[in-house]
């Protein structure tokens, strides 16, 4: 099962990156780290589609069985870096693809608006966003080991397990459609 995680933080040492790297290591998933700055600002101009960074993004998302979108919450929404990346994508990459959402917040009530914002944008590209979602607050991280503490790691495990259930369901639906055709 090919799961892709997109780390939507523009910060190289932020908590979203820690969570994304933890998930990539733990579940042997592919990782797109938007803090590398390889994507240009989306303009909608056709020549951007020919850029290697844009082609690679589209190919990785399209080839994945499922995607985890991870973002810090900035001013009640997802990061601009993640929104920019999603603007390069469409239903061609996401249609009916199971997607899990994860937000890294500063604490307190943060994170939920980011998840709602992600859910709305994902719906716009026809992604199948699963019901389970997750907010990780600053106390969830093992900063010294670039990872998560045990309880938050269990929450991530629950998220990945549910995502896998939706991947299996999507595969069953595709197989049934192939049989009818």
PDB file of C-alpha atoms in Angstrom:
ATOM      1  CA  UNK A   1       0.000   0.000   0.000  1.00  0.00           C
ATOM      2  CA  UNK A   2       1.526   3.273  -1.154  1.00  0.00           C
ATOM      3  CA  UNK A   3       0.766   6.098   1.300  1.00  0.00           C
ATOM      4  CA  UNK A   4       2.200   9.560   0.685  1.00  0.00           C
ATOM      5  CA  UNK A   5       2.531  12.231   3.357  1.00  0.00           C
ATOM      6  CA  UNK A   6       2.809  15.879   2.387  1.00  0.00           C
ATOM      7  CA  UNK A   7       4.413  18.073   5.030  1.00  0.00           C
ATOM      8  CA  UNK A   8       2.833  21.452   4.424  1.00  0.00           C
ATOM      9  CA  UNK A   9       5.041  23.522   6.674  1.00  0.00           C
ATOM     10  CA  UNK A  10       7.372  26.053   5.102  1.00  0.00           C
ATOM     11  CA  UNK A  11       9.598  25.751   8.207  1.00  0.00           C
ATOM     12  CA  UNK A  12      12.519  23.346   8.037  1.00  0.00           C
ATOM     13  CA  UNK A  13      12.464  22.603  11.785  1.00  0.00           C
ATOM     14  CA  UNK A  14       8.764  22.932  12.581  1.00  0.00           C
ATOM     15  CA  UNK A  15       6.508  20.431  14.365  1.00  0.00           C
ATOM     16  CA  UNK A  16       4.666  19.519  11.164  1.00  0.00           C
ATOM     17  CA  UNK A  17       7.961  18.344   9.683  1.00  0.00           C
ATOM     18  CA  UNK A  18       8.694  16.316  12.820  1.00  0.00           C
ATOM     19  CA  UNK A  19       5.294  14.620  12.584  1.00  0.00           C
ATOM     20  CA  UNK A  20       5.652  13.984   8.851  1.00  0.00           C
ATOM     21  CA  UNK A  21       9.132  12.497   9.191  1.00  0.00           C
ATOM     22  CA  UNK A  22       7.930  10.331  12.086  1.00  0.00           C
ATOM     23  CA  UNK A  23       5.067   9.006   9.942  1.00  0.00           C
ATOM     24  CA  UNK A  24       7.342   8.453   6.933  1.00  0.00           C
ATOM     25  CA  UNK A  25       9.850   6.501   9.042  1.00  0.00           C
ATOM     26  CA  UNK A  26       7.316   4.527  11.048  1.00  0.00           C
ATOM     27  CA  UNK A  27       5.028   3.525   8.179  1.00  0.00           C
ATOM     28  CA  UNK A  28       7.599   3.482   5.342  1.00  0.00           C
ATOM     29  CA  UNK A  29       5.678   6.126   3.417  1.00  0.00           C
ATOM     30  CA  UNK A  30       6.904   8.515   0.785  1.00  0.00           C
ATOM     31  CA  UNK A  31       7.320  12.120   1.970  1.00  0.00           C
ATOM     32  CA  UNK A  32       6.978  15.407   0.173  1.00  0.00           C
ATOM     33  CA  UNK A  33       8.489  18.155   2.324  1.00  0.00           C
ATOM     34  CA  UNK A  34       7.327  21.557   1.135  1.00  0.00           C
ATOM     35  CA  UNK A  35       9.963  23.303   3.266  1.00  0.00           C
ATOM     36  CA  UNK A  36      12.461  22.508   0.514  1.00  0.00           C
ATOM     37  CA  UNK A  37      11.030  25.442  -1.456  1.00  0.00           C
ATOM     38  CA  UNK A  38      11.095  23.596  -4.777  1.00  0.00           C
ATOM     39  CA  UNK A  39       7.583  24.596  -5.818  1.00  0.00           C
ATOM     40  CA  UNK A  40       7.111  28.053  -7.286  1.00  0.00           C
ATOM     41  CA  UNK A  41       4.184  30.270  -6.372  1.00  0.00           C
ATOM     42  CA  UNK A  42       1.202  28.931  -8.312  1.00  0.00           C
ATOM     43  CA  UNK A  43       0.151  31.285 -11.114  1.00  0.00           C
ATOM     44  CA  UNK A  44      -1.994  29.043 -13.267  1.00  0.00           C
ATOM     45  CA  UNK A  45       0.297  29.689 -16.232  1.00  0.00           C
ATOM     46  CA  UNK A  46       0.710  26.646 -18.470  1.00  0.00           C
ATOM     47  CA  UNK A  47       4.511  26.726 -18.457  1.00  0.00           C
ATOM     48  CA  UNK A  48       4.504  25.836 -14.741  1.00  0.00           C
ATOM     49  CA  UNK A  49       3.138  22.392 -15.625  1.00  0.00           C
ATOM     50  CA  UNK A  50       6.455  21.653 -17.355  1.00  0.00           C
ATOM     51  CA  UNK A  51       8.577  22.272 -14.249  1.00  0.00           C
ATOM     52  CA  UNK A  52      10.206  19.158 -12.779  1.00  0.00           C
ATOM     53  CA  UNK A  53       9.033  19.991  -9.250  1.00  0.00           C
ATOM     54  CA  UNK A  54       5.419  20.284 -10.407  1.00  0.00           C
ATOM     55  CA  UNK A  55       5.602  17.109 -12.498  1.00  0.00           C
ATOM     56  CA  UNK A  56       7.086  15.205  -9.538  1.00  0.00           C
ATOM     57  CA  UNK A  57       4.364  16.472  -7.185  1.00  0.00           C
ATOM     58  CA  UNK A  58       1.606  15.441  -9.564  1.00  0.00           C
ATOM     59  CA  UNK A  59       3.181  12.044 -10.243  1.00  0.00           C
ATOM     60  CA  UNK A  60       3.691  11.210  -6.563  1.00  0.00           C
ATOM     61  CA  UNK A  61       0.153  12.183  -5.570  1.00  0.00           C
ATOM     62  CA  UNK A  62      -1.418  10.405  -8.527  1.00  0.00           C
ATOM     63  CA  UNK A  63       0.622   7.254  -7.868  1.00  0.00           C
ATOM     64  CA  UNK A  64      -0.238   7.077  -4.179  1.00  0.00           C
ATOM     65  CA  UNK A  65      -3.025   4.852  -2.886  1.00  0.00           C
ATOM     66  CA  UNK A  66      -3.678   7.395  -0.129  1.00  0.00           C
ATOM     67  CA  UNK A  67      -2.383  10.769   1.032  1.00  0.00           C
ATOM     68  CA  UNK A  68      -1.886  12.336   4.441  1.00  0.00           C
ATOM     69  CA  UNK A  69      -2.000  16.129   4.364  1.00  0.00           C
ATOM     70  CA  UNK A  70      -0.153  17.664   7.312  1.00  0.00           C
ATOM     71  CA  UNK A  71      -0.117  21.376   8.047  1.00  0.00           C
ATOM     72  CA  UNK A  72       0.482  23.851  10.809  1.00  0.00           C
ATOM     73  CA  UNK A  73      -2.481  26.104  11.537  1.00  0.00           C
ATOM     74  CA  UNK A  74      -1.727  29.641  10.388  1.00  0.00           C
ATOM     75  CA  UNK A  75      -4.382  32.278  11.102  1.00  0.00           C
ATOM     76  CA  UNK A  76      -7.182  29.720  11.227  1.00  0.00           C
ATOM     77  CA  UNK A  77      -6.250  27.827   8.085  1.00  0.00           C
ATOM     78  CA  UNK A  78      -3.668  25.587   6.434  1.00  0.00           C
ATOM     79  CA  UNK A  79      -0.246  26.928   5.585  1.00  0.00           C
ATOM     80  CA  UNK A  80       0.191  28.917   2.404  1.00  0.00           C
ATOM     81  CA  UNK A  81       2.841  26.403   1.324  1.00  0.00           C
ATOM     82  CA  UNK A  82       0.341  23.533   1.408  1.00  0.00           C
ATOM     83  CA  UNK A  83      -2.423  25.552  -0.256  1.00  0.00           C
ATOM     84  CA  UNK A  84       0.053  26.517  -2.979  1.00  0.00           C
ATOM     85  CA  UNK A  85       0.969  22.849  -3.549  1.00  0.00           C
ATOM     86  CA  UNK A  86      -2.694  21.820  -3.664  1.00  0.00           C
ATOM     87  CA  UNK A  87      -3.358  24.530  -6.254  1.00  0.00           C
ATOM     88  CA  UNK A  88      -1.052  22.634  -8.643  1.00  0.00           C
ATOM     89  CA  UNK A  89      -3.187  19.499  -8.186  1.00  0.00           C
ATOM     90  CA  UNK A  90      -6.680  18.524  -9.269  1.00  0.00           C
ATOM     91  CA  UNK A  91      -9.156  15.692  -9.425  1.00  0.00           C
ATOM     92  CA  UNK A  92      -6.775  14.030 -11.886  1.00  0.00           C
ATOM     93  CA  UNK A  93      -4.540  13.229  -8.910  1.00  0.00           C
ATOM     94  CA  UNK A  94      -7.101  13.064  -6.097  1.00  0.00           C
ATOM     95  CA  UNK A  95     -10.441  11.756  -7.410  1.00  0.00           C
ATOM     96  CA  UNK A  96     -11.792   9.233  -4.883  1.00  0.00           C
ATOM     97  CA  UNK A  97      -8.357   8.893  -3.244  1.00  0.00           C
ATOM     98  CA  UNK A  98      -8.513   8.373   0.536  1.00  0.00           C
ATOM     99  CA  UNK A  99      -6.953  11.341   2.352  1.00  0.00           C
ATOM    100  CA  UNK A 100      -6.209  11.791   6.057  1.00  0.00           C
ATOM    101  CA  UNK A 101      -5.761  15.196   7.687  1.00  0.00           C
ATOM    102  CA  UNK A 102      -3.309  16.180  10.408  1.00  0.00           C
ATOM    103  CA  UNK A 103      -2.773  19.618  11.900  1.00  0.00           C
ATOM    104  CA  UNK A 104      -0.001  20.791  14.185  1.00  0.00           C
ATOM    105  CA  UNK A 105      -1.154  23.575  16.443  1.00  0.00           C
ATOM    106  CA  UNK A 106       0.359  25.896  18.967  1.00  0.00           C
ATOM    107  CA  UNK A 107      -1.842  24.548  21.746  1.00  0.00           C
ATOM    108  CA  UNK A 108      -5.210  25.309  23.232  1.00  0.00           C
ATOM    109  CA  UNK A 109      -7.995  25.376  20.677  1.00  0.00           C
ATOM    110  CA  UNK A 110      -5.772  25.467  17.596  1.00  0.00           C
ATOM    111  CA  UNK A 111      -5.794  23.067  14.714  1.00  0.00           C
ATOM    112  CA  UNK A 112      -9.496  22.523  14.101  1.00  0.00           C
ATOM    113  CA  UNK A 113      -9.882  25.419  11.683  1.00  0.00           C
ATOM    114  CA  UNK A 114      -6.893  24.162   9.721  1.00  0.00           C
ATOM    115  CA  UNK A 115      -8.542  20.741   9.461  1.00  0.00           C
ATOM    116  CA  UNK A 116     -11.810  22.312   8.317  1.00  0.00           C
ATOM    117  CA  UNK A 117      -9.934  24.385   5.727  1.00  0.00           C
ATOM    118  CA  UNK A 118      -8.078  21.287   4.491  1.00  0.00           C
ATOM    119  CA  UNK A 119     -11.339  19.335   4.262  1.00  0.00           C
ATOM    120  CA  UNK A 120     -12.956  22.040   2.116  1.00  0.00           C
ATOM    121  CA  UNK A 121     -10.012  22.281  -0.289  1.00  0.00           C
ATOM    122  CA  UNK A 122      -9.677  18.489  -0.517  1.00  0.00           C
ATOM    123  CA  UNK A 123     -13.353  18.257  -1.397  1.00  0.00           C
ATOM    124  CA  UNK A 124     -12.631  20.714  -4.226  1.00  0.00           C
ATOM    125  CA  UNK A 125     -10.243  18.201  -5.835  1.00  0.00           C
ATOM    126  CA  UNK A 126     -12.652  15.273  -5.233  1.00  0.00           C
ATOM    127  CA  UNK A 127     -10.515  13.622  -2.573  1.00  0.00           C
ATOM    128  CA  UNK A 128     -12.205  11.163  -0.224  1.00  0.00           C
ATOM    129  CA  UNK A 129     -11.249  12.707   3.124  1.00  0.00           C
ATOM    130  CA  UNK A 130     -11.719  10.158   5.889  1.00  0.00           C
ATOM    131  CA  UNK A 131     -13.698  11.077   9.022  1.00  0.00           C
ATOM    132  CA  UNK A 132     -10.824  10.579  11.481  1.00  0.00           C
ATOM    133  CA  UNK A 133      -8.513  13.573  11.743  1.00  0.00           C
ATOM    134  CA  UNK A 134      -5.839  14.621  14.199  1.00  0.00           C
ATOM    135  CA  UNK A 135      -4.447  17.721  15.903  1.00  0.00           C
ATOM    136  CA  UNK A 136      -1.020  17.495  17.516  1.00  0.00           C
ATOM    137  CA  UNK A 137      -0.151  20.138  20.131  1.00  0.00           C
ATOM    138  CA  UNK A 138       3.391  21.069  21.247  1.00  0.00           C
ATOM    139  CA  UNK A 139       3.338  18.616  24.179  1.00  0.00           C
ATOM    140  CA  UNK A 140       2.933  15.678  21.747  1.00  0.00           C
ATOM    141  CA  UNK A 141       6.483  15.828  20.384  1.00  0.00           C
ATOM    142  CA  UNK A 142       9.751  14.164  21.281  1.00  0.00           C
ATOM    143  CA  UNK A 143      11.904  17.037  20.058  1.00  0.00           C
ATOM    144  CA  UNK A 144      15.214  15.369  20.953  1.00  0.00           C
ATOM    145  CA  UNK A 145      14.479  12.348  18.764  1.00  0.00           C
ATOM    146  CA  UNK A 146      12.587  14.065  15.912  1.00  0.00           C
ATOM    147  CA  UNK A 147       9.449  12.119  16.733  1.00  0.00           C
ATOM    148  CA  UNK A 148       6.304  11.798  18.787  1.00  0.00           C
ATOM    149  CA  UNK A 149       5.695  10.682  22.337  1.00  0.00           C
ATOM    150  CA  UNK A 150       3.928   7.344  22.844  1.00  0.00           C
ATOM    151  CA  UNK A 151       0.323   8.558  23.310  1.00  0.00           C
ATOM    152  CA  UNK A 152       0.324  10.846  20.243  1.00  0.00           C
ATOM    153  CA  UNK A 153       2.090   8.076  18.290  1.00  0.00           C
ATOM    154  CA  UNK A 154      -0.877   5.818  19.135  1.00  0.00           C
ATOM    155  CA  UNK A 155      -3.267   8.495  17.799  1.00  0.00           C
ATOM    156  CA  UNK A 156      -1.269   8.626  14.570  1.00  0.00           C
ATOM    157  CA  UNK A 157      -1.396   4.833  14.383  1.00  0.00           C
ATOM    158  CA  UNK A 158      -5.194   4.955  14.688  1.00  0.00           C
ATOM    159  CA  UNK A 159      -5.317   7.539  11.894  1.00  0.00           C
ATOM    160  CA  UNK A 160      -3.142   5.409   9.593  1.00  0.00           C
ATOM    161  CA  UNK A 161      -5.186   2.275  10.365  1.00  0.00           C
ATOM    162  CA  UNK A 162      -8.404   4.050   9.413  1.00  0.00           C
ATOM    163  CA  UNK A 163      -6.794   5.415   6.256  1.00  0.00           C
ATOM    164  CA  UNK A 164      -5.803   1.867   5.286  1.00  0.00           C
ATOM    165  CA  UNK A 165      -9.409   0.718   5.751  1.00  0.00           C
ATOM    166  CA  UNK A 166     -10.517   3.366   3.264  1.00  0.00           C
ATOM    167  CA  UNK A 167      -7.791   2.330   0.812  1.00  0.00           C
ATOM    168  CA  UNK A 168      -9.049  -1.270   0.932  1.00  0.00           C
ATOM    169  CA  UNK A 169     -12.620  -0.068   0.424  1.00  0.00           C
ATOM    170  CA  UNK A 170     -11.556   2.064  -2.566  1.00  0.00           C
ATOM    171  CA  UNK A 171      -9.733  -0.931  -4.056  1.00  0.00           C
ATOM    172  CA  UNK A 172     -12.845  -3.096  -3.628  1.00  0.00           C
ATOM    173  CA  UNK A 173     -15.013  -0.476  -5.347  1.00  0.00           C
ATOM    174  CA  UNK A 174     -12.547  -0.228  -8.255  1.00  0.00           C
ATOM    175  CA  UNK A 175     -12.441  -4.008  -8.592  1.00  0.00           C
ATOM    176  CA  UNK A 176     -16.230  -4.215  -8.619  1.00  0.00           C
ATOM    177  CA  UNK A 177     -16.381  -1.505 -11.311  1.00  0.00           C
ATOM    178  CA  UNK A 178     -13.819  -3.428 -13.425  1.00  0.00           C
ATOM    179  CA  UNK A 179     -15.976  -6.557 -13.182  1.00  0.00           C
ATOM    180  CA  UNK A 180     -19.035  -4.643 -14.409  1.00  0.00           C
ATOM    181  CA  UNK A 181     -17.164  -3.172 -17.389  1.00  0.00           C
TER     182      UNK A 181
END
